[in-house]
Amino acid sequence: MPADFNWAIGGEAGDGIDSTGKIFAQALSRAGRHVFTSKDFASRIRGGYTAYKVRTAVDPVQSVVDRLDVLIALTPRTIEENLDELHEGSVIIYDGERTTMEDVEIPEGMIGLEVPLKRLAEEAGGAIMRNVVALGAACEVADFPIENLDSALEKRFGSKGQQLVDNNKEAARKGQDYVDEEYDHEFDYDLETTDEDYVLLNGDEAIGMGAIAAGCKFYAGYPITPATDVMEYLTGRIENFGGHVVQAEDELSAINLALGAARAGARSMTATSGPGIDLMTETFGLVATSETPLVICDVMRSGPSTGMPTKQEQGDLNMLLYGGHGEVPRFVLAPTTISECFWKTVEAFNLAEKYQTPVYLTADLSLAVTEQTFSPEEFDMDEVEIDRGKVVDDDTIEEWQNEKGQFQPHAITDDGVSPRAFPGTGEGAHMTTGLEHDELGRRTEDTDLRIEQVDKRNRKVETAKEQEDWSPREFGDADSDNLVVSWGSNEGAMVEAIALLEEEDVDVRFLSIPYMFPRFDLTEAFEDAEEVVVVECNATGQFADVIEHDTLTRVKRVNKYNGVRFKADELAEDIKQTLEA
Amino acid sequence: MSSEIRFTDFKSDKQPTWCPGCGDFGTMNGMMKALANTGNDPDNTFVVAGIGCSGKIGTYMHSYALHGVHGRALPVGAGVKLANPDLEVMVAGGDGDGYSIGAGHFVHAVRRNVDMTYVVMDNRIYGLTKGQASPTSREDFETSTTPEGPQQPPVNPMALALASGATFIAQSFSTDAQRHAEIVQKAIEHDGFGFVNVFSPCVTFNDVDTYDYFRDSLVDLAEEDHDPTDYDAAKDAILDADKEFQGVVWQNEESVPYGEKHGVTEDMSQVDEGAPEGAMDLVREFY
Ligand SMILES: Cc1ncc(C[n+]2csc(CCOP(=O)(O)OP(=O)(O)O)c2C)c(N)n1
Ligand code: SF4
């Protein structure tokens, strides 16, 4: 019996795939099982193939694998799309009475479970519940106590009335009973439950939650996949904490709204995806030159142009590191897990205010839209620390005034960080501009002042390099000659790949890099290693290029750019081959 | 209300580099007077400026200020105001800044109706880039980039504003100091987005829309018994292609500014020392 269980529901967009998958994932999480979800979705609202996959185990799971044990197929295409992952003994649940599924052929060696989903749902109170019937059937196959499903159904439909909840529970039981009565097959699964309490959330939600935890009060954005969830999360929640969300007319407006709020002293953020970052780049330089603290979140999807909006890629790194005309300091953080999405968001706000710079926070699509279980302690709000940096008030402002009593928002300092006076602070009136300026914030073309201000701004990065911890996350065998480096969502797959490699007697040291700029100096790690492999989801190896530049050493590369995230077993194989090559 | 505030308190010690005679001097003086008259002081005022000769205004005024990128001053202003409603927010820029590159933002700023004042210094030309056609330039106005004139009708900013649901629309003439300051003051006092298009002649590049031209053609709505709360009258005045006017042309007395409508009325600048109280409930939602 495999240690983990892989389940999916697939059909057409509009079939309720997402909510059904989520109910199942929640039922598992509430039963004290670890869950990792992934989605195959197309950029359309109705029609087109879409699937929601759930991997679950009693031990933590943090990636997807090439295997499906139970598949709920609402369309024949669902079976075709997943043929590679189905194996001997996989169970396919389908509604043989549905016209499109009448003649479907179950591949050799697999078990087709024909369940009249629609008919049973109608008996329970409405055809719309046919997916829930399927969930009940899946519970029976997986030997998973259906009470856990009840609890997820209550969470999902509770606000809409007890009748609806009861009908859904009834629908689930009809599915369960049907399988129990009509099939006397013994299935190999036994999804045990535990007493653990887990929370189940995705990266976008973790970013939104991190923002509120960090005291973010203002968010402006323009909808774009896969960043919209951040805005949707904040809407309706941030108000409870004294904040507000504005849906702007475009990304140019969004970042400027956020900039305005930040100038007014609010912790402020915007989130978008690559095409939106393109537009925001215009204002990015202004944010940096005016030394305004701002968190700009880029949830990467597959580019260029509109590319593949619903697919995975880590292709924006160069833009985040170098985008914009002229030279401006910035920080680029890239969380590597969903819980890190939370913590790095908190950190992003602190860095932004301590150093008065824009901070790019980048998650890739795989981190943003997949859900994972965590202990709630992973999000311990008592651990959140807020650092607002050098803010002056009515009493301390004098220290930063020139001999004429004028406040100097761009005062030259050793650490590169100038004082900040929120509007409303007495005697603090000052201007700032995207033009090069003097200490008062006024335009200048004086050659010496230009150099002073450029150096001052860049000095902030040097200060931050010294004062902050830019360490990578380390896994595997610290003494191994094989070094693997990656960023973003690849960490989960890589951590599981390490275990798989061990089984084949391949040891690796793995560094997962959460800070793209400033970066941890990898030179020493490279000196200790014989082979270095950089893993990333893009075609050209943008991070590998950067690392080669930093360390003056050639690296090997594992790149994936078909729009799908790395799977643990596949990645283990790729690493092995690359090391051997 | 600090009665000792004078309009000169809003002047910075930086000498304007506008061409002598530029309409922007008068526009700025009127803004400063209006701010002082409405009881504001530099420490509670935030001026956001666009790019252009007009956009330099933030440098010559003394207040909290941001001089942004071309065309995007309006969203900055809205962000400032929403984050701290106690501030008096003024946004200023040129006709190119506001109606060309920033036209999209203009439409949406108008419909968003954030309680701030937008002053457009309309000289019907691009001044800072040395004399190209602007969106308010006449169809036959010859410039270096439009030797035969733009051959497109000028935009009508007020019509654009009205169609977008504006709650306050006015026009003034920078050199008619008293009247101009009075009109801007009304815009400041308006609950919502106060939009003032100011004729602010460019003496260097525009020899058509000159001081003399405006002096001769301007009609003051106040002398015409115009009722600014009468929508149809406003529409007629705005769409009258043969009429240049000054005065408040439209004011919706029912206007509820964005902040009030959406309950955004608190200063957002203060943050707890750690995560806000109740933050752990956010985690519990994910059980
Ligand atoms: C993105 C961008 N494009 C172009 C410019 C160049 N530019 C500076 S001012 C200006 C036009 C200003 O015209 P207007 O807003 O009418 O102001 P005026 O100078 O007449 O007061 C242009 C095109 C710029 N600064 N930024
Ligand atoms: S060029 Fe025109 S708009 Fe610019 S300062 Fe001179 S007169 Fe004024």
PDB file of N, CA and C and ligand atoms in Angstrom, chain A residues 282, chain B residues 24 51-54 70 94-97 101 123 125-129 134, ligand 1:
ATOM      1  N   GLU A 282       7.264  51.503 -15.049  1.00  0.00           N
ATOM      2  CA  GLU A 282       7.393  52.951 -15.223  1.00  0.00           C
ATOM      3  C   GLU A 282       7.477  53.639 -13.862  1.00  0.00           C
TER       4      GLU A 282
ATOM      5  N   ASP B  24       1.241  79.921 -15.553  1.00  0.00           N
ATOM      6  CA  ASP B  24       1.326  79.037 -14.382  1.00  0.00           C
ATOM      7  C   ASP B  24       1.589  79.803 -13.075  1.00  0.00           C
ATOM      8  N   ILE B  51       3.836  65.822 -14.891  1.00  0.00           N
ATOM      9  CA  ILE B  51       5.077  66.197 -15.583  1.00  0.00           C
ATOM     10  C   ILE B  51       4.751  67.211 -16.663  1.00  0.00           C
ATOM     11  N   GLY B  52       5.584  68.186 -16.784  1.00  0.00           N
ATOM     12  CA  GLY B  52       5.385  69.278 -17.729  1.00  0.00           C
ATOM     13  C   GLY B  52       5.811  70.541 -17.026  1.00  0.00           C
ATOM     14  N   CYS B  53       5.748  71.676 -17.738  1.00  0.00           N
ATOM     15  CA  CYS B  53       6.029  72.934 -17.054  1.00  0.00           C
ATOM     16  C   CYS B  53       5.097  73.047 -15.860  1.00  0.00           C
ATOM     17  N   SER B  54       3.836  72.721 -16.101  1.00  0.00           N
ATOM     18  CA  SER B  54       2.812  72.761 -15.058  1.00  0.00           C
ATOM     19  C   SER B  54       3.199  71.910 -13.853  1.00  0.00           C
ATOM     20  N   HIS B  70       4.799  61.049 -15.665  1.00  0.00           N
ATOM     21  CA  HIS B  70       3.899  61.734 -16.596  1.00  0.00           C
ATOM     22  C   HIS B  70       2.514  61.069 -16.651  1.00  0.00           C
ATOM     23  N   GLY B  94      -0.631  69.395 -16.428  1.00  0.00           N
ATOM     24  CA  GLY B  94      -0.988  70.070 -17.666  1.00  0.00           C
ATOM     25  C   GLY B  94      -2.059  69.327 -18.442  1.00  0.00           C
ATOM     26  N   ASP B  95      -2.441  69.935 -19.578  1.00  0.00           N
ATOM     27  CA  ASP B  95      -3.463  69.321 -20.416  1.00  0.00           C
ATOM     28  C   ASP B  95      -2.930  68.060 -21.091  1.00  0.00           C
ATOM     29  N   GLY B  96      -1.655  68.042 -21.404  1.00  0.00           N
ATOM     30  CA  GLY B  96      -1.069  66.823 -21.981  1.00  0.00           C
ATOM     31  C   GLY B  96      -1.026  65.733 -20.924  1.00  0.00           C
ATOM     32  N   ASP B  97      -0.559  66.124 -19.782  1.00  0.00           N
ATOM     33  CA  ASP B  97      -0.442  65.200 -18.658  1.00  0.00           C
ATOM     34  C   ASP B  97      -1.797  64.590 -18.287  1.00  0.00           C
ATOM     35  N   ILE B 101      -1.749  61.391 -21.936  1.00  0.00           N
ATOM     36  CA  ILE B 101      -1.187  60.183 -21.306  1.00  0.00           C
ATOM     37  C   ILE B 101      -2.005  59.778 -20.082  1.00  0.00           C
ATOM     38  N   ASN B 123      -2.830  74.971 -21.262  1.00  0.00           N
ATOM     39  CA  ASN B 123      -2.270  75.979 -22.174  1.00  0.00           C
ATOM     40  C   ASN B 123      -2.394  75.533 -23.630  1.00  0.00           C
ATOM     41  N   ILE B 125      -1.087  73.270 -25.283  1.00  0.00           N
ATOM     42  CA  ILE B 125       0.196  72.968 -25.943  1.00  0.00           C
ATOM     43  C   ILE B 125       1.040  72.143 -24.979  1.00  0.00           C
ATOM     44  N   TYR B 126       2.026  71.450 -25.530  1.00  0.00           N
ATOM     45  CA  TYR B 126       3.036  70.845 -24.667  1.00  0.00           C
ATOM     46  C   TYR B 126       4.128  71.880 -24.475  1.00  0.00           C
ATOM     47  N   GLY B 127       4.259  72.379 -23.274  1.00  0.00           N
ATOM     48  CA  GLY B 127       5.257  73.404 -23.018  1.00  0.00           C
ATOM     49  C   GLY B 127       6.649  72.811 -22.828  1.00  0.00           C
ATOM     50  N   LEU B 128       6.753  71.915 -21.888  1.00  0.00           N
ATOM     51  CA  LEU B 128       8.088  71.448 -21.484  1.00  0.00           C
ATOM     52  C   LEU B 128       8.852  70.778 -22.625  1.00  0.00           C
ATOM     53  N   THR B 129       8.132  70.100 -23.522  1.00  0.00           N
ATOM     54  CA  THR B 129       8.837  69.451 -24.631  1.00  0.00           C
ATOM     55  C   THR B 129       8.943  70.392 -25.838  1.00  0.00           C
ATOM     56  N   SER B 134      -1.161  69.506 -28.133  1.00  0.00           N
ATOM     57  CA  SER B 134      -1.699  68.794 -26.974  1.00  0.00           C
ATOM     58  C   SER B 134      -3.138  68.369 -27.302  1.00  0.00           C
TER      59      SER B 134
HETATM   60  C1  LIG C   1       6.447  58.678 -20.260  1.00  0.00           C
HETATM   61  C2  LIG C   1       6.843  60.034 -20.712  1.00  0.00           C
HETATM   62  N1  LIG C   1       6.638  60.376 -21.985  1.00  0.00           N
HETATM   63  C3  LIG C   1       6.997  61.613 -22.408  1.00  0.00           C
HETATM   64  C4  LIG C   1       7.559  62.495 -21.541  1.00  0.00           C
HETATM   65  C5  LIG C   1       7.993  63.858 -22.055  1.00  0.00           C
HETATM   66  N2  LIG C   1       7.099  64.946 -21.647  1.00  0.00           N
HETATM   67  C6  LIG C   1       7.430  65.724 -20.607  1.00  0.00           C
HETATM   68  S1  LIG C   1       6.301  66.944 -20.369  1.00  0.00           S
HETATM   69  C7  LIG C   1       5.384  66.437 -21.674  1.00  0.00           C
HETATM   70  C8  LIG C   1       4.149  67.162 -22.104  1.00  0.00           C
HETATM   71  C9  LIG C   1       3.693  68.138 -21.133  1.00  0.00           C
HETATM   72  O1  LIG C   1       2.594  68.836 -21.633  1.00  0.00           O
HETATM   73  P1  LIG C   1       1.502  69.389 -20.683  1.00  0.00           P
HETATM   74  O2  LIG C   1       1.003  68.344 -19.785  1.00  0.00           O
HETATM   75  O3  LIG C   1       0.482  70.054 -21.528  1.00  0.00           O
HETATM   76  O4  LIG C   1       2.267  70.402 -19.734  1.00  0.00           O
HETATM   77  P2  LIG C   1       2.966  71.799 -20.000  1.00  0.00           P
HETATM   78  O5  LIG C   1       4.402  71.553 -20.135  1.00  0.00           O
HETATM   79  O6  LIG C   1       2.360  72.382 -21.222  1.00  0.00           O
HETATM   80  O7  LIG C   1       2.641  72.568 -18.775  1.00  0.00           O
HETATM   81  C10 LIG C   1       5.952  65.332 -22.279  1.00  0.00           C
HETATM   82  C11 LIG C   1       5.373  64.675 -23.474  1.00  0.00           C
HETATM   83  C12 LIG C   1       7.770  62.083 -20.221  1.00  0.00           C
HETATM   84  N3  LIG C   1       8.316  62.869 -19.301  1.00  0.00           N
HETATM   85  N4  LIG C   1       7.391  60.847 -19.833  1.00  0.00           N
END
